[in-house]
Each structure stands twice: as C-alpha cells, then as structure tokens.
C-alpha cells in the first residue's frame, strides 16, 4: 500500500537495534515483521469493517427515520471493536464524539472567544495621588488651625466687649471721622432745657405742647425756616453746636449688603410682630404719636427703690423674641460702636455707670453688645412722632434711633430737629444719635401705601442717679449718709455743664498726624 508509513527497526552506531514498538511489548516485533511482508494488504480489513458497520446501521432504520436520531443508538451501544491481524489483540475502541449542531440556512458566525486577560497587579499609590493627599491633609490641618484661632479671637472679642465695650482703633476713627462733612448749627447747647441735676430733661410746658400734634410736610417745615438736609443714609455727618461740640450725629449705616439685609429683616420682624398683636388703646395713643409702642429693658423712675426689668405682661414673649432676633441685635451693636466712635468720653461715662450698677445689683441689658439699658419698638405701620422730648432719658445722654421700612426717604420719614431748625432725610436702615431728652424732635409722615417702623435705644437718667447715690434712693441717702447727700446735692448744679463737657469735638477725635 503506497504512502503508508510503517515503523522500521533502526540501529545505533554501536549495533544495537531500537523501535517504538519494542518498549515493553513482546508482541510488537511480530506485528512489525508481518507489516513488512510484501504480501500484506490492509485494504480487505478496512472494507470488512466498513461493511459490518453499514449492516448494523441498516438494522436500526425504519419508517420514522426522519424523527430518529441515529446518534442516540451510538450513545447506548458502542460499536464492535476493530480486530487486528492477530486475533485476540483488538485495537482500542474509538472515542465517541458529541453530535454536531444542525446546519441552518444562514449560519451565524460563532463568537470569537478571546483568551481571558490575566488580572493586572494592583498598582501602588502613584506619586501624584500621594502628593494630592498630603496637600489635602495640610489644607485640613490649616483650616482647623484657622478655625481654632478664629474661635479664640471671637471669645476674646466677646470678653473685651463685655468689659470695655467697642473701642475703635485710631485708624478706624481717622477713616470715618476725617472725611465726614460736619453740619454746623447756631445751637447753644448750654441753653437746652434740663431738669436740675441733668439726670433728665425738662417737661414741656403748655406753650410748647400747643401745636405739637400738627402734621407737617417737608414744604411746610421749609416754609417755617427749617433747613432741608439731604442725606444718603450711609455717609456719616456730625451736627455741631455753636461751640463746635458734636451734639448729634447722622451716623448712617455700614455700606455692605449684610447689614442692609439685617435692616430688611429687622423691619419685617418688627412690622409683622406688631400686626399680629391686638394692642390696647393705651399702647396706640400716647404723647409721642398714634402708633403701637413698647419699651423693653431696665428702667428706673419715680417711686422705684431700685432699677428693675420692665414687666411687659402679656407681651413678654413678643419682647423676648424681638430682643433675641439676630438682625435687631446687629443694629443694636452698630449703634453702640457708633456711640463709642463719636462720643468716646460720654460712652465711657455710660460704661462706668454700668460697672457701678453691677456693684449694687445683678442685671442684664437688652443687648449684650450694646451699653444702652432700655429699648423701644415702634410697630407702625406708619410711624411718625409728634414734637416731643424723651425727658426721662439722661439730659446730656444720647439716644440711638433706627429708621426701618419701605418708603421714599426724600418725600417722607424725615427727622425734624426743632431746636436745630433742621429737617433731615432719614432713609431705611440708618442710624441717628441725638440727645432726645433735651432736643425736641418729630417726624414727617411717609406717603400713603408706604410703611415705616422704628427701633430706639436709651438709658433712663434715673439709673445714673441711683448709682451716684450709692445704689439707693435720694431719701435713703439723706437718712443713711447726710454728708454724702450734701455733697451730691451741691454737685448737681454743675452737672449739666459737666455732662456737655463729655461731648467731643472733631479736633479731639482725629488723631495727630
């Protein structure tokens, strides 16, 4: 049979023979010799095996040939083994194959399976990521340091504010006071009406009260000889008497959005609080005007043995809510800072009185950041005051007045200073400091449809008298210490001029260059 490879015996150089069929099988040499005979023919063996397989397959085919799978039989009975030339030594049976899939009309190509990629080793932290992590940790540490430092500064500031109040630096004084354009008047402050001892203003007489409730416009006041002061509500302007003393200040407001936002919130809070209450007539009709008003804080008047917190009765919750409002607190603190800036000696006098009162009793002020002992809320919706003096305030002391609302400050809401013959534009969110016990003042009403409220701070003059008397009433002082009583009474005659001397001049405020 041509083309058939047959194993042959080979020899090495030493003469030894070898063949693959001689490895441990003694019968293989016989097969080799038989296959090497020239008369050997493998064809009949193959033909016989093919015929036997065909006959076996024909025995299993029937009428249901189309429904029968011939591979089922192959799975049950393996075919007879092929016999070799040497009967008794059959070839091992062929390995059975799985059936082929059926052929379709349009076979889809089998998906090419890509060998699974070996998992890459997890990379270690890259240099850039490690650097970014270090930078982030350093930034976090720096932020913690800044936060701790900020908290320490805030705590120190709170302690200093409680002990010393607002103390503007020379740079702040120079930056605010130097560019301020003063408004000089012909007022003689010494001639202002005051009670003996200057602890309070002088009550108005009938002549002064006559016509005080008349509603006047800006044009009416100009016709009566008043000077119109146009003011943007931001730039400070000190008002000087004829001796150059700063008798009052158009203090304005900080020129940034946060403060104006607080003024807006404070206005809505006071307006809405007033609108939600049903105030009695006694709180809506009084000597200062026809609007609901409420005083809150520490007060001392005739008949009291010592200063005490005002009893707001059914409006205590309302009062506490207003005092606790953060936006109103911001306005109160700015008033305190402006007071310390424009009248540092008078401000120190207030703080000394506060410390003296604490030696006799424990108390609280309406606002932690403000030296004033009492506050007044005028609810509106259209607050305009009659001509009046707040005579229970300290005669030479200052009152802080905040105007709040939605109105055109050029057409209404002006502050009228009767003794200075001025009518001043008073925009929303701004502050004016004035001696309300001795300088008569009023307001121009705002226009129809507009709203205006106000918020003021002051300290009753009686508290100063209580401290000067050693924490007791005048009668108690006279009974317990007659010599001290005589000294106090002798000093009262000069107290008014002493009080005016606490006011500053521009030359005193500006630091030397």
mmCIF file of N, CA, C and O in Angstrom, residues 153-214:
data_model
loop_
_atom_site.group_PDB
_atom_site.id
_atom_site.type_symbol
_atom_site.label_atom_id
_atom_site.label_comp_id
_atom_site.label_asym_id
_atom_site.label_seq_id
_atom_site.Cartn_x
_atom_site.Cartn_y
_atom_site.Cartn_z
ATOM 1 N N UNK A 153 -10.231 84.263 68.889
ATOM 2 C CA UNK A 153 -10.416 85.710 68.687
ATOM 3 C C UNK A 153 -11.840 86.126 69.024
ATOM 4 O O UNK A 153 -12.065 87.187 69.625
ATOM 5 N N UNK A 154 -12.810 85.302 68.634
ATOM 6 C CA UNK A 154 -14.200 85.631 68.942
ATOM 7 C C UNK A 154 -14.446 85.631 70.448
ATOM 8 O O UNK A 154 -15.136 86.510 70.973
ATOM 9 N N UNK A 155 -13.883 84.642 71.130
ATOM 10 C CA UNK A 155 -14.059 84.581 72.584
ATOM 11 C C UNK A 155 -13.411 85.787 73.259
ATOM 12 O O UNK A 155 -13.985 86.392 74.177
ATOM 13 N N UNK A 156 -12.211 86.144 72.791
ATOM 14 C CA UNK A 156 -11.533 87.311 73.361
ATOM 15 C C UNK A 156 -12.316 88.580 73.060
ATOM 16 O O UNK A 156 -12.450 89.470 73.915
ATOM 17 N N UNK A 157 -12.839 88.668 71.830
ATOM 18 C CA UNK A 157 -13.626 89.848 71.469
ATOM 19 C C UNK A 157 -14.875 89.959 72.344
ATOM 20 O O UNK A 157 -15.239 91.062 72.779
ATOM 21 N N UNK A 158 -15.518 88.821 72.610
ATOM 22 C CA UNK A 158 -16.713 88.842 73.467
ATOM 23 C C UNK A 158 -16.363 89.293 74.881
ATOM 24 O O UNK A 158 -17.096 90.072 75.502
ATOM 25 N N UNK A 159 -15.215 88.801 75.402
ATOM 26 C CA UNK A 159 -14.793 89.234 76.742
ATOM 27 C C UNK A 159 -14.469 90.723 76.771
ATOM 28 O O UNK A 159 -14.870 91.444 77.700
ATOM 29 N N UNK A 160 -13.738 91.179 75.759
ATOM 30 C CA UNK A 160 -13.389 92.597 75.708
ATOM 31 C C UNK A 160 -14.627 93.466 75.545
ATOM 32 O O UNK A 160 -14.715 94.561 76.122
ATOM 33 N N UNK A 161 -15.592 92.977 74.755
ATOM 34 C CA UNK A 161 -16.811 93.748 74.544
ATOM 35 C C UNK A 161 -17.596 93.878 75.845
ATOM 36 O O UNK A 161 -18.156 94.935 76.154
ATOM 37 N N UNK A 162 -17.621 92.794 76.622
ATOM 38 C CA UNK A 162 -18.322 92.843 77.900
ATOM 39 C C UNK A 162 -17.630 93.775 78.887
ATOM 40 O O UNK A 162 -18.280 94.516 79.634
ATOM 41 N N UNK A 163 -16.299 93.760 78.874
ATOM 42 C CA UNK A 163 -15.536 94.545 79.845
ATOM 43 C C UNK A 163 -15.364 95.999 79.432
ATOM 44 O O UNK A 163 -15.540 96.919 80.240
ATOM 45 N N UNK A 164 -15.013 96.212 78.160
ATOM 46 C CA UNK A 164 -14.650 97.559 77.718
ATOM 47 C C UNK A 164 -15.615 98.146 76.679
ATOM 48 O O UNK A 164 -15.567 99.355 76.432
ATOM 49 N N UNK A 165 -16.452 97.315 76.075
ATOM 50 C CA UNK A 165 -17.311 97.807 75.012
ATOM 51 C C UNK A 165 -16.548 97.963 73.707
ATOM 52 O O UNK A 165 -15.424 97.469 73.551
ATOM 53 N N UNK A 166 -17.144 98.655 72.756
ATOM 54 C CA UNK A 166 -16.486 98.891 71.470
ATOM 55 C C UNK A 166 -15.425 99.971 71.623
ATOM 56 O O UNK A 166 -15.708 101.073 72.092
ATOM 57 N N UNK A 167 -14.205 99.639 71.240
ATOM 58 C CA UNK A 167 -13.093 100.583 71.305
ATOM 59 C C UNK A 167 -12.510 100.741 69.908
ATOM 60 O O UNK A 167 -11.663 99.936 69.491
ATOM 61 N N UNK A 168 -12.949 101.718 69.147
ATOM 62 C CA UNK A 168 -12.440 101.880 67.785
ATOM 63 C C UNK A 168 -10.962 102.249 67.792
ATOM 64 O O UNK A 168 -10.495 103.003 68.643
ATOM 65 N N UNK A 169 -10.235 101.706 66.843
ATOM 66 C CA UNK A 169 -8.809 101.997 66.720
ATOM 67 C C UNK A 169 -8.608 103.389 66.131
ATOM 68 O O UNK A 169 -9.504 103.946 65.487
ATOM 69 N N UNK A 170 -7.440 103.995 66.330
ATOM 70 C CA UNK A 170 -7.164 105.306 65.714
ATOM 71 C C UNK A 170 -7.333 105.292 64.195
ATOM 72 O O UNK A 170 -7.791 106.272 63.608
ATOM 73 N N UNK A 171 -6.980 104.151 63.580
ATOM 74 C CA UNK A 171 -7.131 104.064 62.117
ATOM 75 C C UNK A 171 -8.602 104.113 61.729
ATOM 76 O O UNK A 171 -8.971 104.756 60.736
ATOM 77 N N UNK A 172 -9.462 103.428 62.493
ATOM 78 C CA UNK A 172 -10.904 103.449 62.210
ATOM 79 C C UNK A 172 -11.468 104.849 62.410
ATOM 80 O O UNK A 172 -12.262 105.343 61.587
ATOM 81 N N UNK A 173 -11.071 105.492 63.493
ATOM 82 C CA UNK A 173 -11.546 106.861 63.757
ATOM 83 C C UNK A 173 -11.151 107.784 62.619
ATOM 84 O O UNK A 173 -11.959 108.570 62.112
ATOM 85 N N UNK A 174 -9.893 107.675 62.196
ATOM 86 C CA UNK A 174 -9.423 108.539 61.119
ATOM 87 C C UNK A 174 -10.155 108.260 59.813
ATOM 88 O O UNK A 174 -10.528 109.183 59.083
ATOM 89 N N UNK A 175 -10.382 106.973 59.515
ATOM 90 C CA UNK A 175 -11.016 106.613 58.240
ATOM 91 C C UNK A 175 -12.464 107.075 58.169
ATOM 92 O O UNK A 175 -12.971 107.375 57.077
ATOM 93 N N UNK A 176 -13.159 107.148 59.318
ATOM 94 C CA UNK A 176 -14.577 107.515 59.302
ATOM 95 C C UNK A 176 -14.783 108.996 59.589
ATOM 96 O O UNK A 176 -15.579 109.663 58.927
ATOM 97 N N UNK A 177 -14.060 109.512 60.569
ATOM 98 C CA UNK A 177 -14.304 110.889 61.010
ATOM 99 C C UNK A 177 -13.698 111.909 60.052
ATOM 100 O O UNK A 177 -14.323 112.940 59.747
ATOM 101 N N UNK A 178 -12.493 111.652 59.571
ATOM 102 C CA UNK A 178 -11.793 112.661 58.765
ATOM 103 C C UNK A 178 -12.569 113.061 57.517
ATOM 104 O O UNK A 178 -12.682 114.258 57.211
ATOM 105 N N UNK A 179 -13.124 112.122 56.735
ATOM 106 C CA UNK A 179 -13.857 112.552 55.529
ATOM 107 C C UNK A 179 -15.281 113.043 55.799
ATOM 108 O O UNK A 179 -15.955 113.503 54.870
ATOM 109 N N UNK A 180 -15.758 112.922 57.039
ATOM 110 C CA UNK A 180 -17.146 113.290 57.326
ATOM 111 C C UNK A 180 -17.315 114.816 57.246
ATOM 112 O O UNK A 180 -16.536 115.564 57.853
ATOM 113 N N UNK A 181 -18.344 115.224 56.523
ATOM 114 C CA UNK A 181 -18.614 116.663 56.382
ATOM 115 C C UNK A 181 -19.511 117.115 57.527
ATOM 116 O O UNK A 181 -20.679 116.708 57.607
ATOM 117 N N UNK A 182 -19.005 117.962 58.434
ATOM 118 C CA UNK A 182 -19.820 118.393 59.585
ATOM 119 C C UNK A 182 -20.917 119.360 59.159
ATOM 120 O O UNK A 182 -20.784 120.097 58.160
ATOM 121 N N UNK A 183 -21.986 119.362 59.910
ATOM 122 C CA UNK A 183 -23.090 120.294 59.690
ATOM 123 C C UNK A 183 -23.128 121.242 60.898
ATOM 124 O O UNK A 183 -23.506 120.841 61.997
ATOM 125 N N UNK A 184 -22.698 122.460 60.700
ATOM 126 C CA UNK A 184 -22.602 123.420 61.793
ATOM 127 C C UNK A 184 -23.942 124.131 61.981
ATOM 128 O O UNK A 184 -24.597 124.508 61.003
ATOM 129 N N UNK A 185 -24.305 124.310 63.240
ATOM 130 C CA UNK A 185 -25.568 124.986 63.570
ATOM 131 C C UNK A 185 -25.297 126.132 64.547
ATOM 132 O O UNK A 185 -24.192 126.262 65.088
ATOM 133 N N UNK A 186 -26.312 126.908 64.806
ATOM 134 C CA UNK A 186 -26.220 128.023 65.758
ATOM 135 C C UNK A 186 -26.789 127.651 67.117
ATOM 136 O O UNK A 186 -27.043 128.528 67.952
ATOM 137 N N UNK A 187 -26.936 126.351 67.347
ATOM 138 C CA UNK A 187 -27.487 125.919 68.630
ATOM 139 C C UNK A 187 -26.516 126.207 69.772
ATOM 140 O O UNK A 187 -25.320 125.886 69.689
ATOM 141 N N UNK A 188 -27.033 126.760 70.856
ATOM 142 C CA UNK A 188 -26.281 126.901 72.091
ATOM 143 C C UNK A 188 -26.727 125.769 73.013
ATOM 144 O O UNK A 188 -27.771 125.849 73.655
ATOM 145 N N UNK A 189 -25.932 124.724 73.071
ATOM 146 C CA UNK A 189 -26.331 123.532 73.827
ATOM 147 C C UNK A 189 -26.540 123.839 75.295
ATOM 148 O O UNK A 189 -27.380 123.201 75.954
ATOM 149 N N UNK A 190 -25.819 124.804 75.820
ATOM 150 C CA UNK A 190 -25.971 125.140 77.240
ATOM 151 C C UNK A 190 -27.367 125.633 77.562
ATOM 152 O O UNK A 190 -27.809 125.549 78.717
ATOM 153 N N UNK A 191 -28.079 126.152 76.570
ATOM 154 C CA UNK A 191 -29.405 126.718 76.800
ATOM 155 C C UNK A 191 -30.527 125.697 76.651
ATOM 156 O O UNK A 191 -31.704 126.043 76.836
ATOM 157 N N UNK A 192 -30.194 124.481 76.343
ATOM 158 C CA UNK A 192 -31.240 123.472 76.198
ATOM 159 C C UNK A 192 -31.921 123.230 77.542
ATOM 160 O O UNK A 192 -31.274 123.284 78.605
ATOM 161 N N UNK A 193 -33.227 122.935 77.542
ATOM 162 C CA UNK A 193 -33.952 122.759 78.815
ATOM 163 C C UNK A 193 -33.572 121.449 79.499
ATOM 164 O O UNK A 193 -33.561 120.383 78.877
ATOM 165 N N UNK A 194 -33.249 121.517 80.750
ATOM 166 C CA UNK A 194 -32.872 120.340 81.523
ATOM 167 C C UNK A 194 -33.356 120.467 82.957
ATOM 168 O O UNK A 194 -33.457 121.574 83.500
ATOM 169 N N UNK A 195 -33.638 119.347 83.569
ATOM 170 C CA UNK A 195 -34.033 119.342 84.984
ATOM 171 C C UNK A 195 -32.804 119.564 85.851
ATOM 172 O O UNK A 195 -31.661 119.355 85.415
ATOM 173 N N UNK A 196 -33.029 119.975 87.080
ATOM 174 C CA UNK A 196 -31.917 120.221 87.997
ATOM 175 C C UNK A 196 -31.151 118.922 88.246
ATOM 176 O O UNK A 196 -31.733 117.895 88.568
ATOM 177 N N UNK A 197 -29.854 118.998 88.075
ATOM 178 C CA UNK A 197 -29.002 117.822 88.232
ATOM 179 C C UNK A 197 -28.735 117.111 86.916
ATOM 180 O O UNK A 197 -27.881 116.222 86.856
ATOM 181 N N UNK A 198 -29.470 117.469 85.843
ATOM 182 C CA UNK A 198 -29.241 116.951 84.497
ATOM 183 C C UNK A 198 -29.398 115.434 84.389
ATOM 184 O O UNK A 198 -28.856 114.810 83.478
ATOM 185 N N UNK A 199 -30.154 114.850 85.307
ATOM 186 C CA UNK A 199 -30.455 113.427 85.176
ATOM 187 C C UNK A 199 -31.620 113.193 84.211
ATOM 188 O O UNK A 199 -31.848 112.051 83.785
ATOM 189 N N UNK A 200 -32.348 114.221 83.875
ATOM 190 C CA UNK A 200 -33.477 114.100 82.948
ATOM 191 C C UNK A 200 -33.700 115.445 82.272
ATOM 192 O O UNK A 200 -33.120 116.470 82.668
ATOM 193 N N UNK A 201 -34.526 115.410 81.223
ATOM 194 C CA UNK A 201 -34.882 116.652 80.548
ATOM 195 C C UNK A 201 -36.003 117.360 81.289
ATOM 196 O O UNK A 201 -36.596 116.831 82.240
ATOM 197 N N UNK A 202 -36.287 118.551 80.842
ATOM 198 C CA UNK A 202 -37.336 119.364 81.466
ATOM 199 C C UNK A 202 -38.659 119.108 80.762
ATOM 200 O O UNK A 202 -38.734 119.089 79.535
ATOM 201 N N UNK A 203 -39.701 118.919 81.554
ATOM 202 C CA UNK A 203 -41.026 118.673 80.983
ATOM 203 C C UNK A 203 -41.476 119.864 80.147
ATOM 204 O O UNK A 203 -41.222 121.022 80.495
ATOM 205 N N UNK A 204 -42.158 119.560 79.031
ATOM 206 C CA UNK A 204 -42.667 120.628 78.174
ATOM 207 C C UNK A 204 -43.795 121.362 78.892
ATOM 208 O O UNK A 204 -44.594 120.752 79.609
ATOM 209 N N UNK A 205 -43.857 122.647 78.674
ATOM 210 C CA UNK A 205 -44.975 123.411 79.226
ATOM 211 C C UNK A 205 -46.101 123.455 78.211
ATOM 212 O O UNK A 205 -45.997 122.920 77.105
ATOM 213 N N UNK A 206 -47.201 124.105 78.569
ATOM 214 C CA UNK A 206 -48.381 124.143 77.710
ATOM 215 C C UNK A 206 -48.101 124.855 76.398
ATOM 216 O O UNK A 206 -48.660 124.505 75.354
ATOM 217 N N UNK A 207 -47.262 125.895 76.453
ATOM 218 C CA UNK A 207 -46.949 126.622 75.213
ATOM 219 C C UNK A 207 -46.212 125.715 74.238
ATOM 220 O O UNK A 207 -46.488 125.709 73.035
ATOM 221 N N UNK A 208 -45.259 124.921 74.746
ATOM 222 C CA UNK A 208 -44.517 124.025 73.866
ATOM 223 C C UNK A 208 -45.417 122.930 73.295
ATOM 224 O O UNK A 208 -45.258 122.527 72.136
ATOM 225 N N UNK A 209 -46.330 122.438 74.112
ATOM 226 C CA UNK A 209 -47.193 121.352 73.650
ATOM 227 C C UNK A 209 -48.214 121.817 72.629
ATOM 228 O O UNK A 209 -48.722 121.024 71.844
ATOM 229 N N UNK A 210 -48.534 123.108 72.619
ATOM 230 C CA UNK A 210 -49.538 123.606 71.696
ATOM 231 C C UNK A 210 -49.043 123.443 70.255
ATOM 232 O O UNK A 210 -47.978 123.917 69.897
ATOM 233 N N UNK A 211 -49.818 122.791 69.454
ATOM 234 C CA UNK A 211 -49.464 122.604 68.048
ATOM 235 C C UNK A 211 -48.497 121.472 67.802
ATOM 236 O O UNK A 211 -48.061 121.266 66.673
ATOM 237 N N UNK A 212 -48.137 120.729 68.843
ATOM 238 C CA UNK A 212 -47.153 119.656 68.651
ATOM 239 C C UNK A 212 -47.704 118.492 67.852
ATOM 240 O O UNK A 212 -46.936 117.725 67.265
ATOM 241 N N UNK A 213 -49.015 118.328 67.792
ATOM 242 C CA UNK A 213 -49.602 117.195 67.077
ATOM 243 C C UNK A 213 -50.008 117.540 65.653
ATOM 244 O O UNK A 213 -50.691 116.760 64.996
ATOM 245 N N UNK A 214 -49.577 118.689 65.197
ATOM 246 C CA UNK A 214 -49.895 119.086 63.822
ATOM 247 C C UNK A 214 -49.032 118.287 62.851
ATOM 248 O O UNK A 214 -47.819 118.156 63.030
#
